[in-house]
PDB file of C-alpha atoms in Angstrom:
ATOM      1  CA  GLY A   1       0.000   0.000   0.000  1.00 72.00           C
ATOM      2  CA  VAL A   2       1.371   3.317   1.177  1.00 70.00           C
ATOM      3  CA  GLU A   3       4.814   1.884   1.896  1.00 72.00           C
ATOM      4  CA  GLN A   4       5.067   0.537  -1.642  1.00 71.00           C
ATOM      5  CA  ALA A   5       3.789   3.788  -3.128  1.00 69.00           C
ATOM      6  CA  SER A   6       6.327   5.865  -1.284  1.00 70.00           C
ATOM      7  CA  ASN A   7       9.112   3.485  -2.325  1.00 70.00           C
ATOM      8  CA  ASP A   8       7.948   3.855  -5.921  1.00 69.00           C
ATOM      9  CA  ILE A   9       8.026   7.626  -5.572  1.00 66.00           C
ATOM     10  CA  ARG A  10      11.491   7.484  -4.076  1.00 67.00           C
ATOM     11  CA  ARG A  11      12.774   5.326  -6.911  1.00 67.00           C
ATOM     12  CA  ALA A  12      11.105   7.457  -9.557  1.00 63.00           C
ATOM     13  CA  ILE A  13      12.641  10.581  -8.135  1.00 61.00           C
ATOM     14  CA  ASP A  14      16.083   9.094  -7.670  1.00 62.00           C
ATOM     15  CA  SER A  15      16.003   8.304 -11.364  1.00 58.00           C
ATOM     16  CA  LEU A  16      15.007  11.910 -12.114  1.00 58.00           C
ATOM     17  CA  HIS A  17      18.598  12.913 -11.543  1.00 55.00           C
ATOM     18  CA  ASP A  18      19.710  10.695 -14.381  1.00 55.00           C
ATOM     19  CA  GLN A  19      17.055  11.997 -16.741  1.00 53.00           C
ATOM     20  CA  PHE A  20      17.635  15.702 -16.244  1.00 51.00           C
ATOM     21  CA  PRO A  21      20.327  17.421 -18.227  1.00 53.00           C
ATOM     22  CA  LEU A  22      21.978  20.051 -16.073  1.00 54.00           C
ATOM     23  CA  GLN A  23      20.657  22.896 -18.165  1.00 62.00           C
ATOM     24  CA  PHE A  24      17.082  22.207 -17.095  1.00 86.00           C
ATOM     25  CA  THR A  25      15.692  25.081 -15.085  1.00 93.00           C
ATOM     26  CA  LEU A  26      14.690  24.649 -11.464  1.00 95.00           C
ATOM     27  CA  GLN A  27      11.128  25.394 -12.550  1.00 95.00           C
ATOM     28  CA  GLU A  28      11.169  22.430 -14.963  1.00 94.00           C
ATOM     29  CA  GLN A  29      12.717  20.161 -12.352  1.00 93.00           C
ATOM     30  CA  LEU A  30      10.138  21.135  -9.722  1.00 95.00           C
ATOM     31  CA  SER A  31       7.315  20.741 -12.203  1.00 94.00           C
ATOM     32  CA  SER A  32       8.487  17.190 -12.969  1.00 91.00           C
ATOM     33  CA  LEU A  33       8.838  16.425  -9.274  1.00 92.00           C
ATOM     34  CA  VAL A  34       5.259  17.541  -8.668  1.00 93.00           C
ATOM     35  CA  ASP A  35       4.101  15.414 -11.601  1.00 90.00           C
ATOM     36  CA  GLU A  36       5.791  12.371 -10.051  1.00 86.00           C
ATOM     37  CA  PHE A  37       3.783  12.901  -6.868  1.00 86.00           C
ATOM     38  CA  LYS A  38       0.499  13.638  -8.593  1.00 85.00           C
ATOM     39  CA  GLY A  39       0.385  10.001  -9.600  1.00 74.00           C
ATOM     40  CA  ASN A  40      -0.641   8.780  -6.161  1.00 61.00           C
ATOM     41  CA  SER A  41      -1.410  11.860  -4.167  1.00 58.00           C
ATOM     42  CA  SER A  42      -3.970  14.262  -3.002  1.00 58.00           C
ATOM     43  CA  ARG A  43      -4.402  17.346  -5.148  1.00 87.00           C
ATOM     44  CA  ILE A  44      -1.029  18.946  -5.583  1.00 92.00           C
ATOM     45  CA  ARG A  45      -0.367  22.142  -7.494  1.00 93.00           C
ATOM     46  CA  TRP A  46       2.785  23.674  -8.893  1.00 95.00           C
ATOM     47  CA  ASP A  47       2.702  27.450  -8.885  1.00 96.00           C
ATOM     48  CA  ASN A  48       5.668  29.108 -10.579  1.00 96.00           C
ATOM     49  CA  GLN A  49       5.783  32.800  -9.684  1.00 96.00           C
ATOM     50  CA  ALA A  50       9.431  33.215 -10.698  1.00 94.00           C
ATOM     51  CA  ASN A  51       9.239  34.357 -14.301  1.00 88.00           C
ATOM     52  CA  ILE A  52      12.955  34.238 -14.995  1.00 90.00           C
ATOM     53  CA  PRO A  53      14.258  30.675 -15.385  1.00 91.00           C
ATOM     54  CA  LEU A  54      16.511  29.684 -12.503  1.00 93.00           C
ATOM     55  CA  ILE A  55      19.481  27.490 -13.331  1.00 90.00           C
ATOM     56  CA  LEU A  56      21.199  26.136 -10.249  1.00 91.00           C
ATOM     57  CA  THR A  57      24.410  24.176 -10.036  1.00 90.00           C
ATOM     58  CA  HIS A  58      23.722  20.464  -9.964  1.00 88.00           C
ATOM     59  CA  PRO A  59      24.542  20.043  -6.234  1.00 91.00           C
ATOM     60  CA  LYS A  60      22.283  22.966  -5.317  1.00 94.00           C
ATOM     61  CA  ALA A  61      19.414  21.822  -7.499  1.00 93.00           C
ATOM     62  CA  GLU A  62      19.716  18.420  -5.898  1.00 93.00           C
ATOM     63  CA  GLN A  63      19.420  19.863  -2.371  1.00 94.00           C
ATOM     64  CA  VAL A  64      16.316  21.840  -3.357  1.00 96.00           C
ATOM     65  CA  LEU A  65      14.641  18.888  -5.079  1.00 95.00           C
ATOM     66  CA  ARG A  66      15.435  16.478  -2.260  1.00 93.00           C
ATOM     67  CA  LEU A  67      14.125  18.897   0.345  1.00 94.00           C
ATOM     68  CA  VAL A  68      10.878  19.374  -1.570  1.00 95.00           C
ATOM     69  CA  ARG A  69      10.582  15.641  -2.057  1.00 92.00           C
ATOM     70  CA  GLU A  70      11.031  15.017   1.678  1.00 90.00           C
ATOM     71  CA  ALA A  71       8.448  17.677   2.462  1.00 92.00           C
ATOM     72  CA  LEU A  72       5.938  16.106   0.066  1.00 91.00           C
ATOM     73  CA  ILE A  73       6.523  12.602   1.425  1.00 88.00           C
ATOM     74  CA  ASN A  74       5.978  13.914   4.972  1.00 85.00           C
ATOM     75  CA  ILE A  75       2.797  15.684   3.938  1.00 88.00           C
ATOM     76  CA  GLN A  76       1.465  12.505   2.375  1.00 85.00           C
ATOM     77  CA  LYS A  77       2.351  10.427   5.423  1.00 84.00           C
ATOM     78  CA  HIS A  78       1.180  12.710   8.194  1.00 84.00           C
ATOM     79  CA  SER A  79      -0.984  15.606   7.142  1.00 89.00           C
ATOM     80  CA  GLN A  80      -4.209  14.129   5.682  1.00 90.00           C
ATOM     81  CA  ALA A  81      -4.160  17.168   3.377  1.00 92.00           C
ATOM     82  CA  THR A  82      -6.503  17.422   0.413  1.00 92.00           C
ATOM     83  CA  GLU A  83      -4.619  20.342  -1.150  1.00 93.00           C
ATOM     84  CA  ILE A  84      -0.871  20.816  -1.482  1.00 95.00           C
ATOM     85  CA  TRP A  85       0.881  23.756  -3.137  1.00 96.00           C
ATOM     86  CA  VAL A  86       4.485  24.029  -4.254  1.00 97.00           C
ATOM     87  CA  LYS A  87       5.272  27.672  -5.027  1.00 98.00           C
ATOM     88  CA  LEU A  88       8.473  29.286  -6.220  1.00 98.00           C
ATOM     89  CA  LYS A  89       9.085  33.015  -6.273  1.00 97.00           C
ATOM     90  CA  ARG A  90      11.993  35.374  -6.464  1.00 95.00           C
ATOM     91  CA  LEU A  91      12.492  38.430  -4.321  1.00 93.00           C
ATOM     92  CA  ASN A  92      15.529  40.722  -4.514  1.00 90.00           C
ATOM     93  CA  GLY A  93      18.059  38.061  -5.397  1.00 92.00           C
ATOM     94  CA  THR A  94      16.533  35.471  -3.072  1.00 96.00           C
ATOM     95  CA  ALA A  95      14.665  32.375  -4.172  1.00 97.00           C
ATOM     96  CA  ILE A  96      11.698  31.490  -1.951  1.00 98.00           C
ATOM     97  CA  LEU A  97      10.113  28.083  -2.200  1.00 98.00           C
ATOM     98  CA  ASN A  98       6.924  27.296  -0.284  1.00 97.00           C
ATOM     99  CA  VAL A  99       5.452  23.866   0.251  1.00 97.00           C
ATOM    100  CA  GLU A 100       2.030  24.310   1.842  1.00 96.00           C
ATOM    101  CA  ASP A 101      -0.779  21.972   2.738  1.00 95.00           C
ATOM    102  CA  ASN A 102      -4.248  22.254   4.247  1.00 95.00           C
ATOM    103  CA  GLY A 103      -3.785  19.217   6.473  1.00 94.00           C
ATOM    104  CA  VAL A 104      -4.081  18.619  10.203  1.00 93.00           C
ATOM    105  CA  GLY A 105      -1.025  20.701  11.084  1.00 90.00           C
ATOM    106  CA  PHE A 106       0.770  20.480  14.409  1.00 84.00           C
ATOM    107  CA  ASN A 107       2.286  22.670  17.066  1.00 81.00           C
ATOM    108  CA  PRO A 108       5.968  23.154  16.171  1.00 73.00           C
ATOM    109  CA  GLN A 109       6.730  23.498  19.900  1.00 72.00           C
ATOM    110  CA  ASP A 110       5.615  19.885  20.320  1.00 72.00           C
ATOM    111  CA  LEU A 111       8.308  18.514  18.033  1.00 63.00           C
ATOM    112  CA  PRO A 112      10.477  16.061  19.938  1.00 59.00           C
ATOM    113  CA  LEU A 113      14.103  17.109  20.096  1.00 55.00           C
ATOM    114  CA  ASP A 114      14.966  14.270  17.791  1.00 52.00           C
ATOM    115  CA  ASP A 115      12.214  15.070  15.334  1.00 50.00           C
ATOM    116  CA  ARG A 116      12.972  12.344  12.825  1.00 48.00           C
ATOM    117  CA  PRO A 117       9.548  10.699  12.928  1.00 51.00           C
ATOM    118  CA  ARG A 118       7.859  14.000  12.360  1.00 56.00           C
ATOM    119  CA  PHE A 119       9.459  16.083   9.699  1.00 55.00           C
ATOM    120  CA  GLY A 120      13.077  15.202   9.130  1.00 74.00           C
ATOM    121  CA  LEU A 121      13.515  18.824  10.088  1.00 80.00           C
ATOM    122  CA  LYS A 122      17.216  18.461  10.818  1.00 83.00           C
ATOM    123  CA  ILE A 123      17.814  16.992   7.371  1.00 87.00           C
ATOM    124  CA  MET A 124      15.914  19.872   5.773  1.00 90.00           C
ATOM    125  CA  GLN A 125      17.924  22.387   7.791  1.00 91.00           C
ATOM    126  CA  ALA A 126      21.151  20.718   6.695  1.00 92.00           C
ATOM    127  CA  ARG A 127      20.047  20.878   3.059  1.00 94.00           C
ATOM    128  CA  ALA A 128      19.120  24.553   3.410  1.00 96.00           C
ATOM    129  CA  ALA A 129      22.504  25.263   4.998  1.00 96.00           C
ATOM    130  CA  ARG A 130      24.219  23.776   1.929  1.00 95.00           C
ATOM    131  CA  LEU A 131      22.392  26.400  -0.135  1.00 96.00           C
ATOM    132  CA  ASP A 132      23.467  29.132   2.337  1.00 96.00           C
ATOM    133  CA  GLY A 133      19.757  29.407   2.952  1.00 97.00           C
ATOM    134  CA  LYS A 134      17.277  28.626   5.674  1.00 96.00           C
ATOM    135  CA  VAL A 135      14.132  26.614   6.124  1.00 94.00           C
ATOM    136  CA  GLU A 136      11.233  27.589   8.354  1.00 93.00           C
ATOM    137  CA  ILE A 137       8.191  25.579   9.269  1.00 90.00           C
ATOM    138  CA  HIS A 138       4.951  27.339  10.162  1.00 91.00           C
ATOM    139  CA  SER A 139       2.082  25.248  11.434  1.00 91.00           C
ATOM    140  CA  GLN A 140      -0.745  25.112  13.914  1.00 89.00           C
ATOM    141  CA  PRO A 141      -3.116  22.313  14.763  1.00 91.00           C
ATOM    142  CA  ASN A 142      -5.876  22.152  12.126  1.00 92.00           C
ATOM    143  CA  GLN A 143      -4.335  25.056  10.191  1.00 92.00           C
ATOM    144  CA  GLY A 144      -2.154  23.169   7.755  1.00 94.00           C
ATOM    145  CA  THR A 145       1.586  23.482   7.463  1.00 93.00           C
ATOM    146  CA  GLN A 146       3.875  25.732   5.471  1.00 95.00           C
ATOM    147  CA  ILE A 147       7.505  24.915   4.815  1.00 94.00           C
ATOM    148  CA  VAL A 148       9.489  27.869   3.483  1.00 97.00           C
ATOM    149  CA  LEU A 149      12.937  27.419   1.991  1.00 97.00           C
ATOM    150  CA  SER A 150      14.821  30.552   1.001  1.00 98.00           C
ATOM    151  CA  TRP A 151      18.327  30.912  -0.354  1.00 97.00           C
ATOM    152  CA  PRO A 152      20.385  33.617  -2.066  1.00 96.00           C
ATOM    153  CA  LEU A 153      20.737  33.427  -5.833  1.00 92.00           C
ATOM    154  CA  GLU A 154      24.221  34.012  -7.163  1.00 78.00           C
ATOM    155  CA  ASP A 155      24.822  36.869  -9.553  1.00 60.00           C
ATOM    156  CA  GLY A 156      24.161  35.884 -13.097  1.00 51.00           C
ATOM    157  CA  GLN A 157      22.485  32.707 -11.929  1.00 47.00           C
ATOM    158  CA  SER A 158      19.077  33.796 -13.024  1.00 43.00           C
ATOM    159  CA  ASP A 159      19.397  36.759 -15.352  1.00 40.00           C
ATOM    160  CA  GLY A 160      21.237  35.067 -18.197  1.00 35.00           C
TER     161      GLY A 160
END
């Protein structure tokens, strides 16, 4: 059931890295990631608000895609959401990526110190750190959850 589905997703996404030439934009990579999840998920929407194509280095793109993938897997496992949004926007040289759901939410203060069962938060923070960025999680019981990843874009990274 669910276990199998999430293994399938994992495999499908691991193989994404082989299929994507490096010159694909982050928008295209995220769009494909969302499509992978649509297969067996609640309603999930990709909302690109960054009009200029973003091309990240391969290691950076990989951190972003893995973080989003982990967020989506968590949402599917825990949130009971019926709507999920993945949004990308650009603000003053910073990329901002939101993964939001309308699920059951939780109180971030209640996260155990070793929060592995809950959100893999430490892993997400480590990924964000590799982008020189940060990740924040906003949630309240019955109010859904919002995961916000932001990182600085390098000069010339997005205006070429």
